Coordinates of C-alpha atoms and ligand atoms in Angstrom, one line a residue:
M379 CA -82.6 125.6 -70.6
D380 CA -81.4 122.1 -71.4
T381 CA -84.1 120.3 -73.3
A382 CA -83.9 117.2 -71.0
I383 CA -84.6 119.5 -68.1
E384 CA -87.4 121.3 -69.9
K385 CA -89.0 118.0 -70.8
T386 CA -88.8 116.6 -67.3
L387 CA -90.3 119.8 -65.9
A388 CA -93.1 119.9 -68.4
E389 CA -94.0 116.3 -68.0
G390 CA -93.8 116.6 -64.2
L391 CA -96.1 119.6 -64.1
A392 CA -98.5 117.9 -66.5
Q393 CA -98.6 114.7 -64.4
L394 CA -99.0 116.7 -61.2
K395 CA -102.1 118.3 -62.7
E396 CA -103.6 114.8 -63.1
V397 CA -103.0 113.8 -59.5
K398 CA -106.2 113.2 -57.6
T399 CA -105.3 111.1 -54.6
Q400 CA -102.6 110.9 -52.0
V401 CA -101.4 107.6 -53.5
E402 CA -100.9 109.3 -56.9
L403 CA -99.1 112.1 -55.2
D404 CA -96.8 109.8 -53.4
R405 CA -96.1 108.1 -56.7
F406 CA -95.3 111.5 -58.3
Y407 CA -92.9 112.2 -55.5
A408 CA -91.1 108.9 -56.0
V409 CA -90.8 109.4 -59.8
Y410 CA -89.6 113.1 -59.8
L411 CA -88.4 114.3 -56.4
A412 CA -87.1 111.3 -54.4
K413 CA -83.5 110.4 -54.1
K414 CA -83.7 108.2 -57.2
G415 CA -86.2 110.4 -59.0
A416 CA -85.9 112.2 -62.3
I417 CA -84.5 115.4 -60.8
A418 CA -81.7 113.5 -59.0
G419 CA -81.1 111.7 -62.3
L420 CA -80.6 115.1 -64.1
M421 CA -78.1 116.2 -61.3
G422 CA -76.3 112.9 -62.0
Q423 CA -75.7 114.0 -65.5
M424 CA -73.6 116.9 -64.3
R425 CA -70.4 114.9 -64.8
S426 CA -70.9 114.7 -68.6
I427 CA -71.6 118.4 -68.9
P428 CA -68.8 120.6 -70.2
N429 CA -67.3 122.7 -67.4
E430 CA -68.4 126.1 -68.7
E431 CA -72.0 124.9 -68.9
K432 CA -72.1 123.2 -65.5
A433 CA -73.2 126.3 -63.5
A434 CA -76.1 127.0 -65.9
F435 CA -77.1 123.4 -66.0
G436 CA -77.1 123.1 -62.2
K437 CA -79.1 126.3 -61.9
A438 CA -81.7 125.1 -64.4
V439 CA -82.1 121.7 -62.6
N440 CA -82.5 123.5 -59.3
E441 CA -85.1 125.8 -60.8
A442 CA -87.0 122.8 -62.2
K443 CA -86.7 121.1 -58.8
S444 CA -88.0 124.0 -56.9
Q445 CA -90.9 124.6 -59.3
L446 CA -91.9 120.9 -59.1
T447 CA -91.5 121.0 -55.3
N448 CA -93.6 124.1 -55.0
E449 CA -96.3 122.6 -57.1
Y450 CA -96.0 119.3 -55.2
E451 CA -96.5 121.1 -51.9
N452 CA -99.5 123.0 -53.3
K453 CA -101.1 119.8 -54.4
K454 CA -100.4 118.2 -51.1
Q455 CA -102.1 121.0 -49.2
A456 CA -105.0 120.9 -51.6
L457 CA -105.5 117.2 -51.1
E458 CA -105.3 117.5 -47.3
E459 CA -107.9 120.2 -47.3
E460 CA -110.1 118.1 -49.6
A461 CA -109.8 115.1 -47.2
L462 CA -110.6 117.3 -44.2
S463 CA -113.7 118.8 -45.7
A464 CA -114.9 115.4 -46.8
K465 CA -114.4 114.1 -43.3
L466 CA -116.3 117.1 -41.8
Q467 CA -119.0 116.5 -44.3
A468 CA -119.3 112.9 -43.3
E469 CA -119.3 113.6 -39.6
Q470 CA -121.8 116.4 -39.8
I471 CA -124.2 116.3 -36.9
D472 CA -127.9 116.8 -37.5
L473 CA -128.9 118.8 -34.5
S474 CA -132.6 118.4 -35.4
L475 CA -132.5 114.6 -34.8
P476 CA -134.5 113.5 -31.7
G477 CA -132.2 112.2 -29.0
R478 CA -131.9 108.6 -27.9
G479 CA -133.4 108.0 -24.4
A480 CA -130.9 106.8 -21.8
G481 CA -131.9 103.6 -20.1
V482 CA -133.1 104.0 -16.6
G483 CA -132.9 101.2 -14.0
H484 CA -136.2 100.0 -12.6
Q485 CA -137.2 98.2 -9.5
N486 CA -138.2 94.6 -9.9
P487 CA -141.9 94.3 -9.2
F488 CA -141.4 91.9 -6.3
R489 CA -139.2 94.6 -4.7
L490 CA -142.1 97.0 -5.0
I491 CA -144.4 94.4 -3.3
I492 CA -142.0 93.9 -0.5
D493 CA -141.7 97.6 0.1
E494 CA -145.5 98.0 0.0
V495 CA -146.2 95.2 2.4
T496 CA -143.4 96.4 4.7
D497 CA -144.9 99.8 4.8
I498 CA -148.3 98.4 5.7
F499 CA -146.9 96.5 8.7
L500 CA -144.6 99.3 9.8
D501 CA -147.7 101.4 10.1
M502 CA -149.2 98.8 12.4
G503 CA -146.1 99.0 14.6
Y504 CA -144.2 95.9 13.4
E505 CA -140.4 95.8 13.2
V506 CA -138.6 94.5 10.2
V507 CA -136.1 91.7 10.9
S508 CA -133.7 90.5 8.3
G509 CA -133.2 86.7 8.2
R510 CA -130.4 84.7 6.5
D511 CA -130.4 82.8 3.3
V512 CA -128.1 80.1 4.6
E513 CA -129.7 78.3 7.5
T514 CA -129.2 75.3 9.6
D515 CA -131.6 72.3 9.8
L516 CA -132.4 73.4 13.3
Y517 CA -133.8 76.8 12.4
N518 CA -135.4 75.9 9.1
F519 CA -137.1 72.7 10.3
E520 CA -136.5 71.4 13.8
L521 CA -137.5 74.4 15.8
L522 CA -140.5 74.8 13.6
N523 CA -141.8 71.4 14.6
V524 CA -140.6 69.7 11.5
P525 CA -138.3 66.9 12.7
A526 CA -136.1 64.9 10.3
D527 CA -138.7 62.2 9.5
H528 CA -141.7 64.6 9.2
P529 CA -143.6 64.2 5.9
A530 CA -143.9 68.0 5.6
R531 CA -140.2 68.0 4.5
D532 CA -141.2 66.4 1.2
M533 CA -143.1 69.5 0.3
Q534 CA -140.0 71.6 0.7
D535 CA -137.3 69.8 -1.2
T536 CA -134.1 71.4 0.0
F537 CA -130.8 72.6 -1.4
Y538 CA -128.2 71.2 1.1
L539 CA -124.8 72.9 1.2
K540 CA -121.4 71.3 2.1
G541 CA -121.0 71.1 5.9
G542 CA -124.6 70.3 6.6
K543 CA -126.1 73.8 6.1
L544 CA -128.9 74.5 3.7
L545 CA -130.6 77.3 1.7
R546 CA -133.7 78.2 3.7
T547 CA -136.9 76.8 2.2
Q548 CA -139.1 79.3 4.1
T549 CA -138.7 82.6 5.8
S550 CA -140.3 81.0 8.9
A551 CA -136.8 80.2 9.9
A552 CA -136.6 83.9 11.1
Q553 CA -139.4 83.2 13.6
A554 CA -137.2 80.8 15.6
H555 CA -134.2 83.2 15.5
V556 CA -136.2 86.1 16.8
M557 CA -137.9 84.1 19.6
L558 CA -134.7 82.6 20.8
E559 CA -133.0 86.0 20.7
R560 CA -135.7 87.5 22.9
K561 CA -135.3 84.7 25.4
G562 CA -139.0 84.3 26.1
L563 CA -139.1 87.7 27.8
T564 CA -140.6 90.3 25.5
P565 CA -143.6 90.5 23.1
I566 CA -142.7 90.2 19.4
K567 CA -144.3 91.9 16.5
M568 CA -142.2 91.5 13.4
I569 CA -142.1 90.8 9.7
S570 CA -139.2 89.3 7.9
P571 CA -139.0 89.5 4.1
G572 CA -136.4 87.6 2.1
K573 CA -135.4 85.0 -0.4
T574 CA -136.2 81.3 -0.2
Y575 CA -135.1 78.3 -2.2
R576 CA -136.6 74.9 -3.1
R577 CA -135.5 72.2 -5.4
D578 CA -138.4 72.8 -7.7
D579 CA -138.4 72.3 -11.5
D580 CA -139.0 75.8 -12.8
D581 CA -142.3 76.4 -14.7
M582 CA -144.9 79.1 -15.0
T583 CA -145.9 78.9 -11.4
H584 CA -142.8 77.4 -9.8
S585 CA -139.3 78.8 -9.3
H586 CA -136.4 77.3 -7.4
Q587 CA -135.9 80.8 -6.0
F588 CA -138.7 83.0 -4.7
A589 CA -139.4 85.5 -1.9
Q590 CA -141.6 85.4 1.1
I591 CA -142.6 87.7 3.8
E592 CA -142.9 86.1 7.2
G593 CA -145.0 87.7 10.0
L594 CA -144.9 86.8 13.7
V595 CA -146.7 88.2 16.7
V596 CA -146.2 86.8 20.2
D597 CA -147.8 88.4 23.2
K598 CA -150.2 87.6 26.0
N599 CA -153.8 86.8 25.0
I600 CA -153.2 86.7 21.3
S601 CA -156.1 85.0 19.6
L602 CA -157.2 83.9 16.1
G603 CA -159.4 87.0 16.1
N604 CA -156.3 89.1 16.2
L605 CA -154.9 87.2 13.3
K606 CA -158.0 87.6 11.3
A607 CA -158.3 91.4 12.0
T608 CA -154.7 91.9 11.1
L609 CA -154.9 90.1 7.8
E610 CA -158.2 91.8 6.9
L611 CA -156.5 95.2 7.4
F612 CA -153.6 94.0 5.3
A613 CA -155.8 92.7 2.5
K614 CA -157.8 95.9 2.3
K615 CA -154.7 98.1 2.2
M616 CA -153.0 95.8 -0.3
F617 CA -155.9 94.9 -2.6
G618 CA -158.5 97.6 -2.0
E619 CA -160.9 98.8 0.7
K620 CA -163.8 96.6 -0.4
R621 CA -161.8 93.3 0.0
E622 CA -162.9 90.7 2.4
I623 CA -161.0 87.7 3.6
R624 CA -161.9 84.1 4.5
L625 CA -160.0 81.6 6.5
R626 CA -159.9 77.9 5.4
S627 CA -158.6 75.2 7.6
S628 CA -155.2 74.0 6.6
Y629 CA -152.1 72.3 8.1
F630 CA -148.6 73.7 8.9
P631 CA -146.5 71.9 11.5
F632 CA -145.6 75.2 13.2
T633 CA -149.1 76.5 13.6
E634 CA -152.1 75.1 15.4
P635 CA -154.8 75.7 14.1
S636 CA -153.5 76.5 10.7
V637 CA -155.4 78.4 8.0
E638 CA -155.1 79.3 4.3
V639 CA -156.3 82.8 3.7
D640 CA -158.3 83.9 0.7
V641 CA -159.1 87.4 -0.4
S642 CA -162.2 88.3 -2.4
C643 CA -161.3 88.6 -6.0
F644 CA -160.3 92.2 -6.9
A645 CA -160.7 91.6 -10.6
C646 CA -164.4 90.6 -10.6
Q647 CA -165.3 91.9 -7.1
G648 CA -166.1 88.3 -6.1
K649 CA -168.5 87.4 -8.9
G650 CA -166.2 84.8 -10.4
C651 CA -163.7 85.3 -13.3
S652 CA -160.6 83.7 -14.8
M653 CA -158.4 85.2 -12.2
C654 CA -160.2 83.5 -9.3
K655 CA -161.1 80.5 -11.4
G656 CA -164.8 81.3 -11.0
S657 CA -164.7 81.0 -7.2
G658 CA -164.7 84.7 -6.3
W659 CA -161.7 84.0 -3.9
I660 CA -158.0 84.1 -4.4
E661 CA -155.6 82.4 -2.0
I662 CA -152.9 84.7 -0.8
L663 CA -151.2 83.3 2.2
G664 CA -150.8 80.7 4.9
A665 CA -151.1 81.5 8.6
G666 CA -152.1 80.2 12.0
M667 CA -151.7 80.3 15.7
V668 CA -148.1 79.6 16.7
N669 CA -147.9 75.9 17.8
P670 CA -147.3 75.7 21.6
K671 CA -144.5 73.2 20.8
V672 CA -142.7 75.9 18.7
L673 CA -143.2 78.5 21.4
K674 CA -141.7 76.1 24.0
M675 CA -138.7 75.1 21.8
C676 CA -138.0 78.7 21.1
G677 CA -138.0 79.7 24.8
Y678 CA -141.6 81.1 25.2
D679 CA -143.8 79.6 27.9
P680 CA -147.0 78.5 26.1
D681 CA -149.0 78.9 29.3
V682 CA -148.1 82.6 29.4
W683 CA -147.6 83.5 25.7
S684 CA -149.5 82.9 22.5
G685 CA -149.0 84.1 19.0
F686 CA -149.9 84.1 15.4
A687 CA -147.8 83.8 12.3
F688 CA -148.2 84.1 8.6
G689 CA -146.2 83.7 5.4
V690 CA -146.9 85.6 2.1
G691 CA -145.5 84.5 -1.2
V692 CA -144.2 87.7 -2.7
E693 CA -144.2 86.7 -6.4
R694 CA -147.7 85.4 -6.1
V695 CA -148.9 88.7 -4.8
A696 CA -147.0 90.6 -7.5
M697 CA -148.4 88.3 -10.2
L698 CA -151.9 89.0 -9.0
R699 CA -151.3 92.7 -8.6
Y700 CA -149.6 93.3 -11.9
G701 CA -151.2 90.5 -14.0
I702 CA -147.9 88.7 -14.6
D703 CA -148.4 85.2 -16.1
D704 CA -145.1 83.5 -15.5
I705 CA -143.0 83.5 -12.3
R706 CA -139.8 83.0 -14.2
R707 CA -140.1 86.6 -15.5
F708 CA -139.0 87.9 -12.1
Y709 CA -135.6 86.4 -12.5
A710 CA -135.0 86.8 -16.3
D711 CA -133.3 90.2 -16.2
D712 CA -135.4 91.4 -19.1
F713 CA -135.5 95.2 -19.2
R714 CA -138.8 95.1 -21.1
F715 CA -140.4 93.2 -18.2
L716 CA -139.3 95.8 -15.7
S717 CA -140.2 99.0 -17.6
P718 CA -144.0 99.0 -17.2
F719 CA -143.5 99.2 -13.4
Y720 CA -141.4 102.3 -13.7
A721 CA -144.5 104.5 -13.6
K722 CA -145.6 103.0 -10.3
Ligands
DAH1796 N1 -143.7 78.7 5.7 C1 -144.9 78.4 4.9 C2 -144.5 77.9 3.5 O1 -143.5 78.3 3.1 C3 -145.8 79.6 4.9 C4 -146.4 79.9 6.2 C5 -147.6 79.3 6.6 C6 -145.7 80.7 7.2 C7 -148.1 79.5 7.8 C8 -146.3 80.9 8.4 C9 -147.5 80.3 8.7 O2 -145.7 81.7 9.3 O3 -148.0 80.6 10.0 O4 -145.3 77.3 2.9

């Protein structure tokens, strides 16, 4: 064999032995086997070879080429196998590792309270009426005996919408809707849970958005005694069999008389603790006998019908029940806040 061919072949094989990466292999290909590589260079020398030696020279170059090509292919395959096994090694799965738990959605605690309260009143034969978040001044205020110049409006700073509507400040608006729908003809026994809105600065105990549950009973001969018995039953079911309630005189424009209702403290059994601020009693809701003016405006003859109403602050009950210290947590979308309630 021609010494130039021998030399190229020997060098090529030696270099290929040293190749350890795909980049090096590509470089080898470029130097020896590509169009402008060493083998092609040898073929190019054919012109200067005497005719009688051309065949032998060509054969020798081809042999060298096929030997280098073979070795190149072998190396290529070896590198590919190496890369694959390195990849498999890196991606090895440890089946003994403990799995990661999938996140599960939980109900917001105020939803739990609404469901619980709703169940208690459904058991007592109440119907559940859904109100509306966007209200008119008429239903949110006027029909509840809160005319435009009434000072009680100051306590319920309102979000007004374009076109004169507003976000309801109290679920009491549902009272007027139900009474007007029933046209003064049938008794009513309903609750209406839902969201309410006030222009409050948010802090630990105030939120511009919160939820209430409204209750309304209208029938013949309804008395304050009925209200008290109903709320006592509710308090016992909600806060425990041993609970007592007390009514304190209060004022709401839509009830007369109006009361604030306290429940005996379930943390200290009425002895006095930080939860009840030492008094043994915790305020849970506002209530009263439906003001005859409201009955009349809403189509019920106050000489025939009487009724009671109450309004419960949902977050307040949830805070007491679950020991939540800040009302803003209800609306913070923090999964950690929701998780303890999952077990309930
Ligand atoms: N609407 C009152 C409020 O938001 C709560 C309330 C008090 C509702 C007395 C009633 C009621 O139905 O009789 O402060």
